[in-house]
Amino acid sequence: MDLQEQDRRWLATALAEARAGFAEGGVPIGAALYGADGTLLGRGHNRRVQDGDPSAHAETDAFRDAGRQRSYRGTTMVTTLSPCWYCSGLVRQFGISRVVVGEAETFHGGHDWLAGHGVEVVVLDDPECVALMREFIAAEPALWHEDIGEA
C-alpha cells in the first residue's frame, strides 16, 4: 500500500468519528492518531457541545484516547479539517511528526504554520470532508462561529 492510499484509509477513521460527532449533535470534526508502525493509537471527535468542554476538539480527543506515549515522534495525526491554532499547538508541543488533513477549504487553520516548523503536512482535499462541513456550517452557523472563536 502506498502512502497516499494509507492516508486515505486513515482518513476514513477520522471521517467516521466526524460523522459520529454530527449524529450526537456536535461539530463534525474527527481525528485519529497513528503510530509510526501504522497502529491506531487513538481516535476521537469534537465533543465541545456534548461535553460542554471548549477544549474537547477532535485532535485533543484522539490524543487523549491514545493515552500516554513515551514519545510522539513518528506519529501521524489525521484530522478531517485543518487544525485550529489550539490543536496545531498540541501537535508542536508533543512532537507529532506528521499531520494528514482531510480538507482546508471550509477552514484554513494552522497547517501552514506546522509545515513551516518541520511537521510534514498532507492536505487531501477530500470531497466528503468538505461536504460534511458545508452541511454543518449551513445548518449551524452560530455554533460553527463559536467553535472557531468568531462568535
PDB file of C-alpha atoms in Angstrom:
ATOM      1  CA  MET A   1       0.000   0.000   0.000  1.00  0.00           C
ATOM      2  CA  ASP A   2       1.417   3.385  -0.973  1.00  0.00           C
ATOM      3  CA  LEU A   3       1.446   6.380   1.373  1.00  0.00           C
ATOM      4  CA  GLN A   4      -1.498   8.165  -0.277  1.00  0.00           C
ATOM      5  CA  GLU A   5      -3.651   5.029  -0.023  1.00  0.00           C
ATOM      6  CA  GLN A   6      -2.654   4.696   3.635  1.00  0.00           C
ATOM      7  CA  ASP A   7      -3.521   8.347   4.313  1.00  0.00           C
ATOM      8  CA  ARG A   8      -6.960   7.909   2.732  1.00  0.00           C
ATOM      9  CA  ARG A   9      -7.589   4.742   4.755  1.00  0.00           C
ATOM     10  CA  TRP A  10      -6.576   6.546   7.935  1.00  0.00           C
ATOM     11  CA  LEU A  11      -8.795   9.493   6.974  1.00  0.00           C
ATOM     12  CA  ALA A  12     -11.742   7.080   6.852  1.00  0.00           C
ATOM     13  CA  THR A  13     -11.256   6.516  10.606  1.00  0.00           C
ATOM     14  CA  ALA A  14     -11.338  10.261  11.274  1.00  0.00           C
ATOM     15  CA  LEU A  15     -14.335  10.718   8.973  1.00  0.00           C
ATOM     16  CA  ALA A  16     -16.265   8.009  10.850  1.00  0.00           C
ATOM     17  CA  GLU A  17     -15.551   9.938  14.051  1.00  0.00           C
ATOM     18  CA  ALA A  18     -16.742  13.209  12.466  1.00  0.00           C
ATOM     19  CA  ARG A  19     -19.995  11.551  11.427  1.00  0.00           C
ATOM     20  CA  ALA A  20     -20.433  10.176  14.955  1.00  0.00           C
ATOM     21  CA  GLY A  21     -20.000  13.647  16.417  1.00  0.00           C
ATOM     22  CA  PHE A  22     -22.503  15.093  13.945  1.00  0.00           C
ATOM     23  CA  ALA A  23     -25.022  12.368  14.853  1.00  0.00           C
ATOM     24  CA  GLU A  24     -24.602  13.361  18.525  1.00  0.00           C
ATOM     25  CA  GLY A  25     -25.467  16.986  17.688  1.00  0.00           C
ATOM     26  CA  GLY A  26     -21.861  18.162  17.800  1.00  0.00           C
ATOM     27  CA  VAL A  27     -19.377  19.743  15.441  1.00  0.00           C
ATOM     28  CA  PRO A  28     -18.488  17.154  12.756  1.00  0.00           C
ATOM     29  CA  ILE A  29     -14.726  17.068  13.044  1.00  0.00           C
ATOM     30  CA  GLY A  30     -12.939  13.773  13.614  1.00  0.00           C
ATOM     31  CA  ALA A  31      -9.351  12.755  14.203  1.00  0.00           C
ATOM     32  CA  ALA A  32      -7.135   9.740  14.720  1.00  0.00           C
ATOM     33  CA  LEU A  33      -3.567   9.341  15.948  1.00  0.00           C
ATOM     34  CA  TYR A  34      -1.483   6.616  14.314  1.00  0.00           C
ATOM     35  CA  GLY A  35       1.845   5.241  15.459  1.00  0.00           C
ATOM     36  CA  ALA A  36       4.943   5.084  13.281  1.00  0.00           C
ATOM     37  CA  ASP A  37       4.191   1.405  12.640  1.00  0.00           C
ATOM     38  CA  GLY A  38       0.636   2.174  11.468  1.00  0.00           C
ATOM     39  CA  THR A  39      -1.064   1.150  14.699  1.00  0.00           C
ATOM     40  CA  LEU A  40      -4.165   3.146  15.593  1.00  0.00           C
ATOM     41  CA  LEU A  41      -3.268   4.711  18.942  1.00  0.00           C
ATOM     42  CA  GLY A  42      -6.380   6.798  19.484  1.00  0.00           C
ATOM     43  CA  ARG A  43      -9.441   8.226  17.788  1.00  0.00           C
ATOM     44  CA  GLY A  44     -11.969  10.868  18.668  1.00  0.00           C
ATOM     45  CA  HIS A  45     -14.225  13.678  17.613  1.00  0.00           C
ATOM     46  CA  ASN A  46     -15.083  17.196  18.597  1.00  0.00           C
ATOM     47  CA  ARG A  47     -17.077  16.969  21.853  1.00  0.00           C
ATOM     48  CA  ARG A  48     -17.366  20.652  22.735  1.00  0.00           C
ATOM     49  CA  VAL A  49     -21.166  20.579  22.591  1.00  0.00           C
ATOM     50  CA  GLN A  50     -21.692  17.096  24.014  1.00  0.00           C
ATOM     51  CA  ASP A  51     -19.340  17.572  26.988  1.00  0.00           C
ATOM     52  CA  GLY A  52     -19.699  21.346  27.442  1.00  0.00           C
ATOM     53  CA  ASP A  53     -15.892  21.462  27.255  1.00  0.00           C
ATOM     54  CA  PRO A  54     -14.373  24.133  24.998  1.00  0.00           C
ATOM     55  CA  SER A  55     -11.076  22.221  24.854  1.00  0.00           C
ATOM     56  CA  ALA A  56     -12.642  18.966  23.601  1.00  0.00           C
ATOM     57  CA  HIS A  57     -11.545  19.336  19.988  1.00  0.00           C
ATOM     58  CA  ALA A  58     -11.248  16.253  17.761  1.00  0.00           C
ATOM     59  CA  GLU A  59      -7.457  16.166  17.779  1.00  0.00           C
ATOM     60  CA  THR A  60      -7.419  16.575  21.556  1.00  0.00           C
ATOM     61  CA  ASP A  61      -9.966  13.786  21.937  1.00  0.00           C
ATOM     62  CA  ALA A  62      -7.894  11.422  19.757  1.00  0.00           C
ATOM     63  CA  PHE A  63      -4.723  12.422  21.620  1.00  0.00           C
ATOM     64  CA  ARG A  64      -6.355  11.719  24.985  1.00  0.00           C
ATOM     65  CA  ASP A  65      -7.748   8.412  23.694  1.00  0.00           C
ATOM     66  CA  ALA A  66      -4.214   7.365  22.709  1.00  0.00           C
ATOM     67  CA  GLY A  67      -3.124   7.718  26.308  1.00  0.00           C
ATOM     68  CA  ARG A  68       0.350   8.444  27.487  1.00  0.00           C
ATOM     69  CA  GLN A  69       3.076   7.566  24.997  1.00  0.00           C
ATOM     70  CA  ARG A  70       6.761   7.693  25.738  1.00  0.00           C
ATOM     71  CA  SER A  71       7.245   9.762  22.586  1.00  0.00           C
ATOM     72  CA  TYR A  72       5.048  11.042  19.800  1.00  0.00           C
ATOM     73  CA  ARG A  73       7.882  11.247  17.271  1.00  0.00           C
ATOM     74  CA  GLY A  74       6.959   9.379  14.129  1.00  0.00           C
ATOM     75  CA  THR A  75       3.228   9.553  14.849  1.00  0.00           C
ATOM     76  CA  THR A  76       0.630  10.915  12.430  1.00  0.00           C
ATOM     77  CA  MET A  77      -2.412  12.957  13.435  1.00  0.00           C
ATOM     78  CA  VAL A  78      -5.174  12.554  10.878  1.00  0.00           C
ATOM     79  CA  THR A  79      -7.958  15.129  11.010  1.00  0.00           C
ATOM     80  CA  THR A  80     -10.948  15.837   8.816  1.00  0.00           C
ATOM     81  CA  LEU A  81     -10.358  19.603   8.985  1.00  0.00           C
ATOM     82  CA  SER A  82      -7.269  21.804   9.091  1.00  0.00           C
ATOM     83  CA  PRO A  83      -6.304  22.010  12.765  1.00  0.00           C
ATOM     84  CA  CYS A  84      -7.037  25.228  14.647  1.00  0.00           C
ATOM     85  CA  TRP A  85      -4.259  27.038  16.496  1.00  0.00           C
ATOM     86  CA  TYR A  86      -5.025  25.157  19.697  1.00  0.00           C
ATOM     87  CA  CYS A  87      -4.693  21.757  18.032  1.00  0.00           C
ATOM     88  CA  SER A  88      -1.711  22.903  15.979  1.00  0.00           C
ATOM     89  CA  GLY A  89      -0.050  23.786  19.275  1.00  0.00           C
ATOM     90  CA  LEU A  90      -0.772  20.289  20.593  1.00  0.00           C
ATOM     91  CA  VAL A  91       0.973  18.800  17.536  1.00  0.00           C
ATOM     92  CA  ARG A  92       4.044  21.024  18.079  1.00  0.00           C
ATOM     93  CA  GLN A  93       4.117  20.638  21.870  1.00  0.00           C
ATOM     94  CA  PHE A  94       4.278  16.859  21.723  1.00  0.00           C
ATOM     95  CA  GLY A  95       6.379  16.479  18.581  1.00  0.00           C
ATOM     96  CA  ILE A  96       3.817  14.744  16.373  1.00  0.00           C
ATOM     97  CA  SER A  97       5.736  14.329  13.138  1.00  0.00           C
ATOM     98  CA  ARG A  98       3.022  14.310  10.515  1.00  0.00           C
ATOM     99  CA  VAL A  99      -0.478  15.713  10.018  1.00  0.00           C
ATOM    100  CA  VAL A 100      -2.918  14.496   7.371  1.00  0.00           C
ATOM    101  CA  VAL A 101      -5.724  16.994   6.748  1.00  0.00           C
ATOM    102  CA  GLY A 102      -8.974  15.927   5.119  1.00  0.00           C
ATOM    103  CA  GLU A 103      -9.776  19.434   3.928  1.00  0.00           C
ATOM    104  CA  ALA A 104      -8.765  23.056   4.387  1.00  0.00           C
ATOM    105  CA  GLU A 105     -11.378  24.665   2.140  1.00  0.00           C
ATOM    106  CA  THR A 106     -14.021  25.472   4.767  1.00  0.00           C
ATOM    107  CA  PHE A 107     -11.420  26.387   7.416  1.00  0.00           C
ATOM    108  CA  HIS A 108      -7.750  27.117   6.886  1.00  0.00           C
ATOM    109  CA  GLY A 109      -6.244  26.542  10.303  1.00  0.00           C
ATOM    110  CA  GLY A 110      -2.625  26.252  11.402  1.00  0.00           C
ATOM    111  CA  HIS A 111      -1.339  23.610   9.000  1.00  0.00           C
ATOM    112  CA  ASP A 112       0.888  26.091   7.112  1.00  0.00           C
ATOM    113  CA  TRP A 113       2.456  27.131  10.409  1.00  0.00           C
ATOM    114  CA  LEU A 114       3.049  23.474  11.275  1.00  0.00           C
ATOM    115  CA  ALA A 115       4.704  22.858   7.907  1.00  0.00           C
ATOM    116  CA  GLY A 116       6.917  25.886   8.492  1.00  0.00           C
ATOM    117  CA  HIS A 117       8.055  24.307  11.771  1.00  0.00           C
ATOM    118  CA  GLY A 118       9.115  20.969  10.345  1.00  0.00           C
ATOM    119  CA  VAL A 119       5.888  18.981  10.575  1.00  0.00           C
ATOM    120  CA  GLU A 120       5.074  17.025   7.432  1.00  0.00           C
ATOM    121  CA  VAL A 121       1.602  18.144   6.327  1.00  0.00           C
ATOM    122  CA  VAL A 122      -0.540  16.440   3.701  1.00  0.00           C
ATOM    123  CA  VAL A 123      -3.826  18.069   2.612  1.00  0.00           C
ATOM    124  CA  LEU A 124      -6.070  15.555   0.844  1.00  0.00           C
ATOM    125  CA  ASP A 125      -8.870  17.923  -0.309  1.00  0.00           C
ATOM    126  CA  ASP A 126     -11.387  15.173   0.399  1.00  0.00           C
ATOM    127  CA  PRO A 127     -14.845  15.956  -1.032  1.00  0.00           C
ATOM    128  CA  GLU A 128     -16.682  14.039   1.732  1.00  0.00           C
ATOM    129  CA  CYS A 129     -14.971  16.117   4.412  1.00  0.00           C
ATOM    130  CA  VAL A 130     -15.834  19.344   2.566  1.00  0.00           C
ATOM    131  CA  ALA A 131     -19.480  18.304   2.086  1.00  0.00           C
ATOM    132  CA  LEU A 132     -19.905  17.351   5.748  1.00  0.00           C
ATOM    133  CA  MET A 133     -18.523  20.688   6.972  1.00  0.00           C
ATOM    134  CA  ARG A 134     -20.539  22.713   4.435  1.00  0.00           C
ATOM    135  CA  GLU A 135     -23.724  20.937   5.566  1.00  0.00           C
ATOM    136  CA  PHE A 136     -22.934  21.653   9.200  1.00  0.00           C
ATOM    137  CA  ILE A 137     -21.949  25.305   8.646  1.00  0.00           C
ATOM    138  CA  ALA A 138     -25.179  25.938   6.699  1.00  0.00           C
ATOM    139  CA  ALA A 139     -27.293  24.278   9.406  1.00  0.00           C
ATOM    140  CA  GLU A 140     -25.478  25.643  12.483  1.00  0.00           C
ATOM    141  CA  PRO A 141     -23.676  28.914  11.627  1.00  0.00           C
ATOM    142  CA  ALA A 142     -23.742  30.229  15.215  1.00  0.00           C
ATOM    143  CA  LEU A 143     -22.291  27.005  16.614  1.00  0.00           C
ATOM    144  CA  TRP A 144     -19.632  26.958  13.892  1.00  0.00           C
ATOM    145  CA  HIS A 145     -18.559  30.532  14.671  1.00  0.00           C
ATOM    146  CA  GLU A 146     -18.428  29.684  18.371  1.00  0.00           C
ATOM    147  CA  ASP A 147     -16.235  26.649  17.601  1.00  0.00           C
ATOM    148  CA  ILE A 148     -13.690  28.677  15.603  1.00  0.00           C
ATOM    149  CA  GLY A 149     -13.661  31.529  18.111  1.00  0.00           C
ATOM    150  CA  GLU A 150     -15.565  34.061  15.982  1.00  0.00           C
ATOM    151  CA  ALA A 151     -18.824  34.178  17.994  1.00  0.00           C
TER     152      ALA A 151
END
